[in-house]
mmCIF file of C-alpha atoms in Angstrom:
data_model
loop_
_atom_site.group_PDB
_atom_site.id
_atom_site.type_symbol
_atom_site.label_atom_id
_atom_site.label_comp_id
_atom_site.label_asym_id
_atom_site.label_seq_id
_atom_site.Cartn_x
_atom_site.Cartn_y
_atom_site.Cartn_z
ATOM 1 C CA MET A 109 28.398 -13.158 -21.357
ATOM 2 C CA THR A 110 30.212 -9.862 -21.209
ATOM 3 C CA ALA A 111 28.971 -7.053 -18.986
ATOM 4 C CA ALA A 112 27.647 -5.199 -22.045
ATOM 5 C CA GLU A 113 25.755 -8.303 -23.223
ATOM 6 C CA LYS A 114 24.182 -8.642 -19.778
ATOM 7 C CA THR A 115 23.116 -4.991 -19.906
ATOM 8 C CA ILE A 116 21.461 -5.366 -23.317
ATOM 9 C CA CYS A 117 19.784 -8.651 -22.410
ATOM 10 C CA GLY A 118 18.654 -7.290 -19.062
ATOM 11 C CA GLU A 119 16.996 -4.263 -20.648
ATOM 12 C CA CYS A 120 15.229 -6.422 -23.231
ATOM 13 C CA ALA A 121 14.057 -8.858 -20.536
ATOM 14 C CA ARG A 122 12.817 -6.018 -18.326
ATOM 15 C CA ARG A 123 10.756 -4.446 -21.107
ATOM 16 C CA PHE A 124 9.450 -7.575 -22.785
ATOM 17 C CA PRO A 125 6.646 -8.642 -20.359
ATOM 18 C CA ALA A 126 4.837 -5.283 -20.683
ATOM 19 C CA SER A 127 5.374 -4.996 -24.452
ATOM 20 C CA ALA A 128 2.989 -5.805 -27.276
ATOM 21 C CA ALA A 129 5.384 -8.598 -28.242
ATOM 22 C CA ALA A 130 4.537 -10.515 -25.051
ATOM 23 C CA GLY A 131 0.956 -10.756 -26.259
ATOM 24 C CA GLY A 132 1.908 -11.810 -29.772
ATOM 25 C CA GLY A 133 2.061 -8.277 -31.204
ATOM 26 C CA SER A 134 4.828 -6.407 -32.961
ATOM 27 C CA PRO A 135 8.420 -7.149 -31.839
ATOM 28 C CA LEU A 136 9.949 -5.135 -29.026
ATOM 29 C CA ARG A 137 12.044 -2.272 -30.429
ATOM 30 C CA ILE A 138 14.371 -0.243 -28.195
ATOM 31 C CA ARG A 139 15.903 3.127 -29.054
ATOM 32 C CA VAL A 140 19.583 2.850 -28.213
ATOM 33 C CA ASP A 141 20.282 6.522 -27.382
ATOM 34 C CA SER A 142 17.601 6.647 -24.662
ATOM 35 C CA ALA A 143 17.845 3.130 -23.226
ATOM 36 C CA PHE A 144 21.635 2.895 -23.021
ATOM 37 C CA ALA A 145 22.607 6.567 -22.685
ATOM 38 C CA GLU A 146 24.725 6.079 -19.557
ATOM 39 C CA LEU A 147 26.719 3.213 -21.042
ATOM 40 C CA LEU A 148 27.295 5.004 -24.355
ATOM 41 C CA SER A 149 28.479 8.177 -22.626
ATOM 42 C CA SER A 150 31.104 6.365 -20.537
ATOM 43 C CA GLY A 151 33.846 6.713 -23.116
ATOM 44 C CA PRO A 152 35.043 5.082 -26.346
ATOM 45 C CA ASP A 153 35.920 1.752 -24.701
ATOM 46 C CA SER A 154 32.402 1.342 -23.288
ATOM 47 C CA ARG A 155 30.861 2.320 -26.620
ATOM 48 C CA GLU A 156 33.031 -0.234 -28.444
ATOM 49 C CA SER A 157 32.140 -2.960 -25.935
ATOM 50 C CA PHE A 158 28.454 -2.156 -26.403
ATOM 51 C CA LEU A 159 28.662 -2.427 -30.201
ATOM 52 C CA GLU A 160 30.556 -5.717 -29.975
ATOM 53 C CA ALA A 161 27.968 -7.104 -27.562
ATOM 54 C CA ALA A 162 25.079 -6.030 -29.786
ATOM 55 C CA GLU A 163 26.672 -7.690 -32.832
ATOM 56 C CA THR A 164 27.297 -10.888 -30.848
ATOM 57 C CA LEU A 165 23.638 -11.059 -29.782
ATOM 58 C CA ALA A 166 22.562 -10.335 -33.361
ATOM 59 C CA LYS A 167 24.701 -13.226 -34.688
ATOM 60 C CA ALA A 168 23.040 -15.455 -32.079
ATOM 61 C CA GLY A 169 19.648 -14.559 -33.558
ATOM 62 C CA ILE A 170 18.384 -12.846 -30.402
ATOM 63 C CA ILE A 171 18.193 -9.259 -31.683
ATOM 64 C CA SER A 172 18.415 -7.409 -34.958
ATOM 65 C CA LEU A 173 20.270 -4.112 -35.374
ATOM 66 C CA SER A 174 19.272 -0.835 -37.036
ATOM 67 C CA TRP A 175 22.134 1.558 -37.747
ATOM 68 C CA LYS A 176 21.960 5.307 -38.047
ATOM 69 C CA ARG A 177 22.079 6.583 -41.617
ATOM 70 C CA PHE A 178 25.614 6.674 -43.030
ATOM 71 C CA ARG A 179 26.923 5.288 -39.686
ATOM 72 C CA GLU A 180 26.545 1.528 -40.263
ATOM 73 C CA GLY A 181 28.895 -0.439 -38.092
ATOM 74 C CA GLU A 182 29.636 2.626 -35.978
ATOM 75 C CA GLU A 183 26.440 3.982 -34.373
ATOM 76 C CA LEU A 184 23.253 2.070 -33.602
ATOM 77 C CA SER A 185 19.800 3.605 -33.898
ATOM 78 C CA SER A 186 17.775 0.789 -32.337
ATOM 79 C CA ILE A 187 17.732 -2.889 -31.505
ATOM 80 C CA THR A 188 14.766 -5.202 -32.030
ATOM 81 C CA LEU A 189 14.139 -8.346 -30.020
ATOM 82 C CA ILE A 190 13.456 -11.095 -32.563
ATOM 83 C CA SER A 191 13.721 -14.212 -30.368
ATOM 84 C CA PRO A 192 12.369 -13.673 -26.850
ATOM 85 C CA GLN A 193 12.710 -17.383 -26.049
ATOM 86 C CA ALA A 194 16.411 -17.322 -26.932
ATOM 87 C CA LEU A 195 16.852 -14.171 -24.844
ATOM 88 C CA PHE A 196 15.469 -15.722 -21.663
ATOM 89 C CA ALA A 197 17.400 -18.941 -22.288
ATOM 90 C CA ARG A 198 20.543 -16.840 -22.672
ATOM 91 C CA ILE A 199 20.085 -15.181 -19.267
ATOM 92 C CA GLY A 200 18.901 -18.368 -17.576
ATOM 93 C CA LYS A 201 15.409 -17.186 -16.708
ATOM 94 C CA PRO A 202 12.056 -18.853 -17.458
ATOM 95 C CA PHE A 203 10.154 -17.528 -20.459
ATOM 96 C CA PRO A 204 7.309 -15.272 -19.169
ATOM 97 C CA ALA A 205 4.649 -16.740 -21.480
ATOM 98 C CA ASP A 206 5.399 -20.256 -20.246
ATOM 99 C CA GLU A 207 5.401 -19.028 -16.642
ATOM 100 C CA CYS A 208 2.097 -17.288 -17.235
ATOM 101 C CA ARG A 209 0.444 -20.442 -18.580
ATOM 102 C CA ALA A 210 1.799 -22.510 -15.687
ATOM 103 C CA ALA A 211 0.530 -19.934 -13.176
ATOM 104 C CA ARG A 212 -2.942 -19.894 -14.726
ATOM 105 C CA ASP A 213 -3.033 -23.696 -14.645
ATOM 106 C CA ALA A 214 -2.003 -23.687 -10.984
ATOM 107 C CA ALA A 215 -4.732 -21.164 -10.139
ATOM 108 C CA ARG A 216 -7.305 -23.188 -12.087
ATOM 109 C CA LYS A 217 -6.401 -26.382 -10.208
ATOM 110 C CA ALA A 218 -6.552 -24.533 -6.872
ATOM 111 C CA ALA A 219 -10.005 -23.182 -7.743
ATOM 112 C CA GLU A 220 -11.215 -26.697 -8.541
ATOM 113 C CA THR A 221 -10.311 -27.920 -5.048
ATOM 114 C CA ALA A 222 -11.555 -24.839 -3.142
ATOM 115 C CA ASP A 223 -15.058 -24.418 -1.733
ATOM 116 C CA ALA A 224 -17.190 -22.804 -4.437
ATOM 117 C CA GLY A 225 -18.276 -19.886 -2.252
ATOM 118 C CA SER A 226 -14.936 -19.244 -0.590
ATOM 119 C CA ARG A 227 -12.617 -16.303 -1.093
ATOM 120 C CA GLU A 228 -9.880 -18.708 -2.158
ATOM 121 C CA TYR A 229 -12.132 -19.892 -4.982
ATOM 122 C CA ALA A 230 -12.974 -16.325 -6.047
ATOM 123 C CA LEU A 231 -9.305 -15.301 -6.089
ATOM 124 C CA CYS A 232 -8.040 -18.408 -7.893
ATOM 125 C CA ALA A 233 -10.833 -18.275 -10.472
ATOM 126 C CA TRP A 234 -9.858 -14.686 -11.222
ATOM 127 C CA LEU A 235 -6.145 -15.511 -11.360
ATOM 128 C CA SER A 236 -6.776 -18.349 -13.807
ATOM 129 C CA GLU A 237 -8.103 -15.795 -16.283
ATOM 130 C CA HIS A 238 -6.083 -12.669 -15.541
ATOM 131 C CA VAL A 239 -2.469 -13.588 -14.734
ATOM 132 C CA SER A 240 -0.235 -11.984 -17.372
ATOM 133 C CA ALA A 241 3.416 -12.080 -18.339
ATOM 134 C CA GLU A 242 3.930 -8.831 -16.390
ATOM 135 C CA ASP A 243 3.106 -10.672 -13.172
ATOM 136 C CA VAL A 244 6.030 -13.079 -13.483
ATOM 137 C CA PRO A 245 8.624 -12.253 -10.771
ATOM 138 C CA VAL A 246 11.847 -10.778 -12.077
ATOM 139 C CA ASP A 247 13.881 -12.695 -9.490
ATOM 140 C CA ALA A 248 13.467 -16.407 -10.217
ATOM 141 C CA THR A 249 15.082 -17.242 -6.860
ATOM 142 C CA GLU A 250 11.739 -16.445 -5.221
ATOM 143 C CA GLY A 251 10.165 -19.382 -7.066
ATOM 144 C CA THR A 252 7.879 -19.621 -10.074
ATOM 145 C CA LEU A 253 4.638 -17.665 -10.131
ATOM 146 C CA ALA A 254 2.768 -20.980 -10.114
ATOM 147 C CA ALA A 255 4.540 -21.938 -6.875
ATOM 148 C CA LEU A 256 3.807 -18.529 -5.363
ATOM 149 C CA ILE A 257 0.089 -18.910 -6.125
ATOM 150 C CA GLN A 258 0.000 -22.423 -4.671
ATOM 151 C CA ASP A 259 1.720 -21.228 -1.496
ATOM 152 C CA LEU A 260 -0.614 -18.221 -1.265
ATOM 153 C CA VAL A 261 -3.613 -20.569 -1.204
ATOM 154 C CA THR A 262 -1.886 -22.762 1.391
ATOM 155 C CA VAL A 263 -1.379 -19.732 3.652
ATOM 156 C CA SER A 264 -4.983 -18.587 3.237
ATOM 157 C CA CYS A 265 -6.415 -21.995 4.102
ATOM 158 C CA GLU A 266 -4.162 -22.376 7.161
ATOM 159 C CA LEU A 267 -5.123 -18.917 8.435
ATOM 160 C CA LYS A 268 -8.740 -20.042 8.655
ATOM 161 C CA ARG A 269 -7.622 -22.614 11.187
ATOM 162 C CA VAL A 270 -5.236 -20.566 13.328
ATOM 163 C CA THR A 271 -6.934 -17.153 13.471
ATOM 164 C CA ASP A 272 -9.820 -15.823 15.502
ATOM 165 C CA ARG A 273 -11.510 -12.513 14.648
ATOM 166 C CA GLY A 274 -8.620 -11.632 12.352
ATOM 167 C CA THR A 275 -5.875 -12.325 14.912
ATOM 168 C CA LEU A 276 -3.246 -15.060 14.706
ATOM 169 C CA ARG A 277 -3.526 -17.258 17.811
ATOM 170 C CA GLY A 278 -0.666 -18.998 19.579
ATOM 171 C CA ILE A 279 1.949 -18.723 16.844
ATOM 172 C CA THR A 280 3.993 -15.987 15.191
ATOM 173 C CA PRO A 281 3.887 -15.411 11.418
ATOM 174 C CA ARG A 282 7.469 -16.619 11.019
ATOM 175 C CA ALA A 283 6.843 -19.750 13.086
ATOM 176 C CA LEU A 284 3.789 -20.434 10.943
ATOM 177 C CA SER A 285 5.962 -20.023 7.861
ATOM 178 C CA VAL A 286 8.375 -22.650 9.212
ATOM 179 C CA ARG A 287 5.461 -24.982 9.970
ATOM 180 C CA LEU A 288 4.075 -24.680 6.434
ATOM 181 C CA PHE A 289 7.212 -24.340 4.305
ATOM 182 C CA SER A 290 10.279 -25.012 6.515
ATOM 183 C CA ASP A 291 11.290 -21.441 5.646
ATOM 184 C CA SER A 292 10.779 -18.606 8.141
ATOM 185 C CA LYS A 293 10.569 -15.972 5.396
ATOM 186 C CA ARG A 294 8.433 -17.847 2.825
ATOM 187 C CA ILE A 295 5.086 -16.290 3.807
ATOM 188 C CA GLU A 296 6.658 -12.837 3.667
ATOM 189 C CA THR A 297 8.161 -13.640 0.240
ATOM 190 C CA VAL A 298 4.881 -14.991 -1.131
ATOM 191 C CA LEU A 299 2.871 -11.954 -0.038
ATOM 192 C CA ALA A 300 5.487 -9.487 -1.325
ATOM 193 C CA ASN A 301 5.683 -11.101 -4.766
ATOM 194 C CA THR A 302 1.923 -11.514 -5.215
ATOM 195 C CA ALA A 303 1.009 -8.070 -3.804
ATOM 196 C CA PRO A 304 0.588 -6.431 -7.255
ATOM 197 C CA LEU A 305 -1.678 -9.278 -8.350
ATOM 198 C CA LEU A 306 -3.757 -9.017 -5.167
ATOM 199 C CA ARG A 307 -4.129 -5.243 -5.595
ATOM 200 C CA ARG A 308 -5.278 -5.742 -9.185
ATOM 201 C CA ALA A 309 -7.772 -8.396 -8.088
ATOM 202 C CA GLU A 310 -9.082 -6.080 -5.362
ATOM 203 C CA ARG A 311 -9.579 -3.272 -7.901
ATOM 204 C CA SER A 312 -11.627 -5.776 -9.925
ATOM 205 C CA SER A 313 -13.902 -6.276 -6.867
ATOM 206 C CA VAL A 314 -12.650 -9.808 -6.165
ATOM 207 C CA PRO A 315 -13.313 -10.732 -2.491
ATOM 208 C CA LEU A 316 -9.825 -11.463 -1.192
ATOM 209 C CA PRO A 317 -8.767 -13.715 1.698
ATOM 210 C CA ASP A 318 -7.560 -11.783 4.740
ATOM 211 C CA PHE A 319 -3.776 -12.010 4.963
ATOM 212 C CA SER A 320 -3.461 -9.258 7.585
ATOM 213 C CA PRO A 321 -2.865 -11.719 10.490
ATOM 214 C CA VAL A 322 0.560 -12.578 9.003
ATOM 215 C CA SER A 323 1.522 -9.016 8.129
ATOM 216 C CA ARG A 324 3.718 -8.844 11.261
ATOM 217 C CA ASN A 325 1.839 -5.658 12.079
ATOM 218 C CA TYR A 326 0.179 -5.219 15.472
ATOM 219 C CA PRO A 327 -2.255 -2.279 15.369
ATOM 220 C CA GLU A 328 -2.897 -0.490 18.625
ATOM 221 C CA THR A 329 -3.996 2.918 19.808
ATOM 222 C CA LEU A 330 -4.385 5.153 22.864
ATOM 223 C CA ILE A 331 -7.557 6.290 24.574
ATOM 224 C CA ALA A 332 -8.223 8.682 27.471
ATOM 225 C CA GLY A 333 -11.222 10.113 29.282
ATOM 226 C CA PRO A 334 -14.060 8.890 31.533
ATOM 227 C CA PHE A 335 -15.440 5.610 30.168
ATOM 228 C CA THR A 336 -16.305 2.010 30.870
ATOM 229 C CA LEU A 337 -15.428 -0.583 28.241
ATOM 230 C CA GLN A 338 -17.882 -3.493 28.190
ATOM 231 C CA LEU A 339 -16.164 -6.597 26.772
ATOM 232 C CA CYS A 340 -17.751 -9.495 24.924
ATOM 233 C CA ASP A 341 -16.757 -11.956 27.686
ATOM 234 C CA GLY A 342 -18.912 -10.046 30.200
ATOM 235 C CA THR A 343 -16.052 -8.254 31.960
ATOM 236 C CA ALA A 344 -15.532 -4.491 32.018
ATOM 237 C CA ILE A 345 -12.675 -1.997 32.140
ATOM 238 C CA ASP A 346 -13.704 1.033 34.196
ATOM 239 C CA ASN A 347 -11.786 4.327 33.838
ATOM 240 C CA PRO A 348 -13.704 7.021 35.726
ATOM 241 C CA GLY A 349 -10.551 9.071 36.322
ATOM 242 C CA GLY A 350 -9.931 9.562 32.612
ATOM 243 C CA HIS A 351 -6.527 7.876 32.631
ATOM 244 C CA LEU A 352 -4.653 7.201 29.402
ATOM 245 C CA LEU A 353 -4.841 3.539 28.302
ATOM 246 C CA GLY A 354 -3.306 1.561 25.440
ATOM 247 C CA ILE A 355 -5.713 -0.577 23.408
ATOM 248 C CA PRO A 356 -4.331 -3.278 21.068
ATOM 249 C CA LEU A 357 -6.395 -4.650 18.177
ATOM 250 C CA GLU A 358 -7.397 -7.826 20.025
ATOM 251 C CA THR A 359 -8.858 -5.850 22.929
ATOM 252 C CA ALA A 360 -10.512 -3.331 20.589
ATOM 253 C CA GLN A 361 -12.271 -6.145 18.740
ATOM 254 C CA GLY A 362 -13.469 -7.603 22.054
ATOM 255 C CA ILE A 363 -15.319 -4.437 23.133
ATOM 256 C CA ASN A 364 -19.049 -4.514 22.392
ATOM 257 C CA ASN A 365 -20.135 -1.321 24.161
ATOM 258 C CA ILE A 366 -18.628 1.850 25.645
ATOM 259 C CA ASP A 367 -20.389 3.777 28.388
ATOM 260 C CA SER A 368 -19.504 7.286 29.550
ATOM 261 C CA SER A 369 -20.914 10.169 31.526
ATOM 262 C CA THR A 370 -20.265 12.404 28.501
ATOM 263 C CA HIS A 371 -20.767 10.322 25.315
ATOM 264 C CA LYS A 372 -18.526 12.797 23.489
ATOM 265 C CA LEU A 373 -15.562 11.513 21.465
ATOM 266 C CA ILE A 374 -12.755 13.564 19.930
ATOM 267 C CA THR A 375 -10.279 11.755 17.695
ATOM 268 C CA VAL A 376 -6.767 13.266 17.506
ATOM 269 C CA GLU A 377 -4.466 12.735 14.532
ATOM 270 C CA ASN A 378 -1.019 13.289 16.075
ATOM 271 C CA LYS A 379 0.505 11.727 19.212
ATOM 272 C CA GLU A 380 2.059 14.885 20.669
ATOM 273 C CA THR A 381 -1.272 16.708 20.592
ATOM 274 C CA PHE A 382 -3.109 13.649 21.917
ATOM 275 C CA HIS A 383 -0.850 13.475 24.990
ATOM 276 C CA ALA A 384 -1.256 17.218 25.574
ATOM 277 C CA LEU A 385 -5.059 16.970 25.451
ATOM 278 C CA ALA A 386 -5.097 13.770 27.522
ATOM 279 C CA SER A 387 -3.235 15.620 30.295
ATOM 280 C CA SER A 388 -5.605 18.602 30.198
ATOM 281 C CA SER A 389 -8.986 19.140 31.820
ATOM 282 C CA LEU A 390 -10.581 18.099 28.531
ATOM 283 C CA ALA A 391 -9.990 14.427 29.414
ATOM 284 C CA LEU A 392 -12.273 14.800 32.447
ATOM 285 C CA ASN A 393 -15.407 15.339 30.362
ATOM 286 C CA THR A 394 -14.521 14.034 26.899
ATOM 287 C CA VAL A 395 -13.194 10.722 25.577
ATOM 288 C CA LEU A 396 -10.091 11.118 23.396
ATOM 289 C CA LEU A 397 -8.925 8.602 20.784
ATOM 290 C CA TYR A 398 -5.508 8.734 19.080
ATOM 291 C CA THR A 399 -5.683 7.876 15.357
ATOM 292 C CA GLY A 400 -1.971 8.046 14.444
ATOM 293 C CA GLY A 401 -2.741 9.509 11.023
ATOM 294 C CA HIS A 402 -4.981 7.299 8.902
ATOM 295 C CA PRO A 403 -6.868 5.001 11.314
ATOM 296 C CA ASN A 404 -5.444 1.496 11.713
ATOM 297 C CA ARG A 405 -7.643 -1.537 12.374
ATOM 298 C CA ALA A 406 -7.690 -1.006 16.142
ATOM 299 C CA VAL A 407 -8.885 2.588 15.657
ATOM 300 C CA GLN A 408 -11.445 1.498 13.057
ATOM 301 C CA SER A 409 -12.875 -1.114 15.414
ATOM 302 C CA LEU A 410 -13.161 1.386 18.279
ATOM 303 C CA LEU A 411 -14.785 3.999 16.035
ATOM 304 C CA ARG A 412 -17.517 1.537 15.087
ATOM 305 C CA THR A 413 -18.074 0.670 18.763
ATOM 306 C CA PHE A 414 -18.237 4.333 19.812
ATOM 307 C CA ALA A 415 -20.822 4.930 17.081
ATOM 308 C CA ARG A 416 -22.911 1.940 18.239
ATOM 309 C CA SER A 417 -22.657 3.322 21.783
ATOM 310 C CA ALA A 418 -24.320 6.613 20.761
ATOM 311 C CA PHE A 419 -21.294 8.915 21.054
ATOM 312 C CA THR A 420 -21.030 12.174 19.133
ATOM 313 C CA LEU A 421 -17.845 12.429 17.068
ATOM 314 C CA SER A 422 -15.373 15.266 16.487
ATOM 315 C CA HIS A 423 -11.882 15.246 15.001
ATOM 316 C CA ALA A 424 -8.785 17.404 15.432
ATOM 317 C CA GLY A 425 -6.026 17.012 12.863
ATOM 318 C CA ASP A 426 -3.489 18.651 10.571
ATOM 319 C CA LEU A 427 -4.688 21.590 8.492
ATOM 320 C CA ASP A 428 -3.622 20.187 5.136
ATOM 321 C CA ILE A 429 -5.046 17.942 2.398
ATOM 322 C CA GLU A 430 -4.090 14.714 4.163
ATOM 323 C CA GLY A 431 -5.581 15.961 7.416
ATOM 324 C CA ILE A 432 -8.914 16.588 5.687
ATOM 325 C CA LEU A 433 -8.766 13.130 4.067
ATOM 326 C CA ILE A 434 -8.166 11.564 7.498
ATOM 327 C CA LEU A 435 -11.201 13.462 8.826
ATOM 328 C CA GLN A 436 -13.195 12.039 5.903
ATOM 329 C CA GLU A 437 -11.918 8.503 6.556
ATOM 330 C CA ILE A 438 -12.821 8.675 10.252
ATOM 331 C CA GLY A 439 -16.386 9.592 9.369
ATOM 332 C CA ASP A 440 -16.489 6.722 6.885
ATOM 333 C CA CYS A 441 -15.301 4.248 9.542
ATOM 334 C CA ALA A 442 -17.754 5.419 12.199
ATOM 335 C CA LEU A 443 -20.692 5.942 9.803
ATOM 336 C CA ILE A 444 -21.804 8.940 11.848
ATOM 337 C CA PRO A 445 -21.284 12.698 11.303
ATOM 338 C CA CYS A 446 -17.841 13.984 12.312
ATOM 339 C CA THR A 447 -17.344 17.620 13.359
ATOM 340 C CA PRO A 448 -13.918 19.222 12.674
ATOM 341 C CA VAL A 449 -12.165 20.873 15.635
ATOM 342 C CA LYS A 450 -10.115 23.986 14.738
ATOM 343 C CA MET A 451 -9.859 22.793 11.139
ATOM 344 C CA ASP A 452 -10.949 26.008 9.423
ATOM 345 C CA GLY A 453 -9.724 29.045 7.545
ATOM 346 C CA GLN A 454 -9.573 31.191 10.660
ATOM 347 C CA THR A 455 -7.153 28.849 12.449
ATOM 348 C CA PHE A 456 -5.101 28.572 9.259
ATOM 349 C CA GLN A 457 -4.726 32.370 9.148
ATOM 350 C CA GLN A 458 -4.044 32.615 12.889
ATOM 351 C CA TYR A 459 -0.901 30.488 12.519
ATOM 352 C CA TRP A 460 0.212 32.003 9.206
ATOM 353 C CA GLU A 461 3.859 32.336 10.264
ATOM 354 C CA HIS A 462 4.050 28.593 11.008
ATOM 355 C CA LEU A 463 2.688 27.239 7.720
ATOM 356 C CA ARG A 464 4.804 24.813 5.675
ATOM 357 C CA ASN A 465 4.949 24.248 1.932
ATOM 358 C CA LEU A 466 3.115 21.201 0.580
ATOM 359 C CA GLU A 467 4.298 18.927 -2.227
ATOM 360 C CA ASP A 468 2.459 19.176 -5.554
ATOM 361 C CA ASN A 469 1.395 15.537 -5.230
ATOM 362 C CA ALA A 470 -0.157 16.289 -1.842
ATOM 363 C CA LEU A 471 -2.210 19.123 -3.341
ATOM 364 C CA LYS A 472 -3.446 16.859 -6.151
ATOM 365 C CA ARG A 473 -5.008 14.584 -3.542
ATOM 366 C CA ALA A 474 -7.574 17.321 -2.901
ATOM 367 C CA ALA A 475 -9.569 15.695 -5.714
ATOM 368 C CA LEU A 476 -10.301 12.828 -3.276
ATOM 369 C CA ILE A 477 -12.146 15.116 -0.859
ATOM 370 C CA ARG A 478 -15.871 14.528 -1.355
ATOM 371 C CA ASP A 479 -18.566 17.205 -1.429
ATOM 372 C CA GLU A 480 -20.073 16.100 1.888
ATOM 373 C CA THR A 481 -16.672 16.527 3.543
ATOM 374 C CA ARG A 482 -16.237 19.985 2.028
ATOM 375 C CA ALA A 483 -19.638 20.879 3.493
ATOM 376 C CA LEU A 484 -18.470 20.213 7.075
ATOM 377 C CA GLN A 485 -18.090 23.327 9.236
ATOM 378 C CA GLY A 486 -14.915 25.247 8.321
ATOM 379 C CA ILE A 487 -13.551 22.751 5.766
ATOM 380 C CA GLU A 488 -14.402 24.661 2.581
ATOM 381 C CA SER A 489 -12.729 27.852 3.846
ATOM 382 C CA LEU A 490 -9.705 25.838 4.978
ATOM 383 C CA LEU A 491 -9.414 24.006 1.656
ATOM 384 C CA GLU A 492 -9.602 27.251 -0.312
ATOM 385 C CA ARG A 493 -6.659 28.681 1.647
ATOM 386 C CA ILE A 494 -4.599 25.497 1.337
ATOM 387 C CA LEU A 495 -5.047 25.369 -2.436
ATOM 388 C CA ALA A 496 -4.486 29.113 -2.861
ATOM 389 C CA THR A 497 -1.228 29.142 -0.877
ATOM 390 C CA GLY A 498 0.099 25.613 -1.392
ATOM 391 C CA LYS A 499 0.702 25.514 2.368
ATOM 392 C CA GLY A 500 -0.482 23.522 5.358
ATOM 393 C CA LEU A 501 -0.306 23.593 9.167
ATOM 394 C CA GLU A 502 0.830 20.786 11.452
ATOM 395 C CA GLN A 503 -1.537 20.084 14.303
ATOM 396 C CA GLU A 504 1.187 20.208 16.959
ATOM 397 C CA VAL A 505 1.472 23.987 16.458
ATOM 398 C CA ILE A 506 -2.155 24.613 17.490
ATOM 399 C CA ASP A 507 -3.057 25.609 21.054
ATOM 400 C CA TYR A 508 -6.331 23.877 21.928
ATOM 401 C CA GLY A 509 -6.494 25.405 25.390
ATOM 402 C CA GLU A 510 -7.768 23.524 28.424
ATOM 403 C CA GLY A 511 -11.025 22.493 26.776
#
């Protein structure tokens, strides 16, 4: 194939899975001026090559051509895909409808062998009904969708055996991938190529297997202040001097109670501010927890334990839409009321000269702030100023004093 033929075929192949034609509807029709504008504007030689390629594909019965009025043979208006099967054969890729049927069959067979009440069964049963041509990977080198689904189930079943409380034990994700598939990157490839399907299943309330142990992500956080961590194995970590400690996910999940002379917790969004507060007198009578933006799993686990241990909860974060959403998320994780610290209209005005402009998309996320969050002390006045000015304030600018 010529370069122009590859361009035309590639555009048709890219658009076909999401078109009505993929579901048996009207044929895929592509406006030439919009779809191939760059190629057509590259000079007379490129334009001539494009027309020759289009006519070649038309003679092969893959597309039909519509010419502009009074410009037949010189200027195309649109092309219509009339033989999708021939198109995919031409470019050496599997036909999406066939791939879709094979993937559904693979999911159906996996569901038949899974435990009826398991998450693998729930996922595969859903996949057997909802996989579409759009889900077929563009890059066939990653394997067929059917193979990806089969390998996804294999990973999920193996994780039940080698994980404990959501943590992979005694083996790295890549070593596990070699053990299962003789390919160190196969698990990573499978999860990347099925991620859109998994997100769609999750939005449909399908209970998904937990693939986080092989995400090659190791959540951890920082904590400071006077406390004693009571662990599930009966041991304790005592920190009466309020020193700063790092807590990985595994340790966070192994804490069943937290004792303190204060029972006050302040979560801090940004690391620079956390270290400043941890080195101040505040850490002598308050426990501080670093969230690192939106709370990771280690932070979430600790928040639940602090709540069970009868701590009060406050949060200090950025004075922008995302900062308010993080405040909201922290309260959701802890399931107890969360009081904002210097997140109000007065602080916003105090640091007026240090405000920064926010992106339009960031402002649109204000719609995600719930009424109960707006009702927290200072948040409504802060939100009004943010939306009125389109500006926000980074937490690191704020002077919290010595507590």
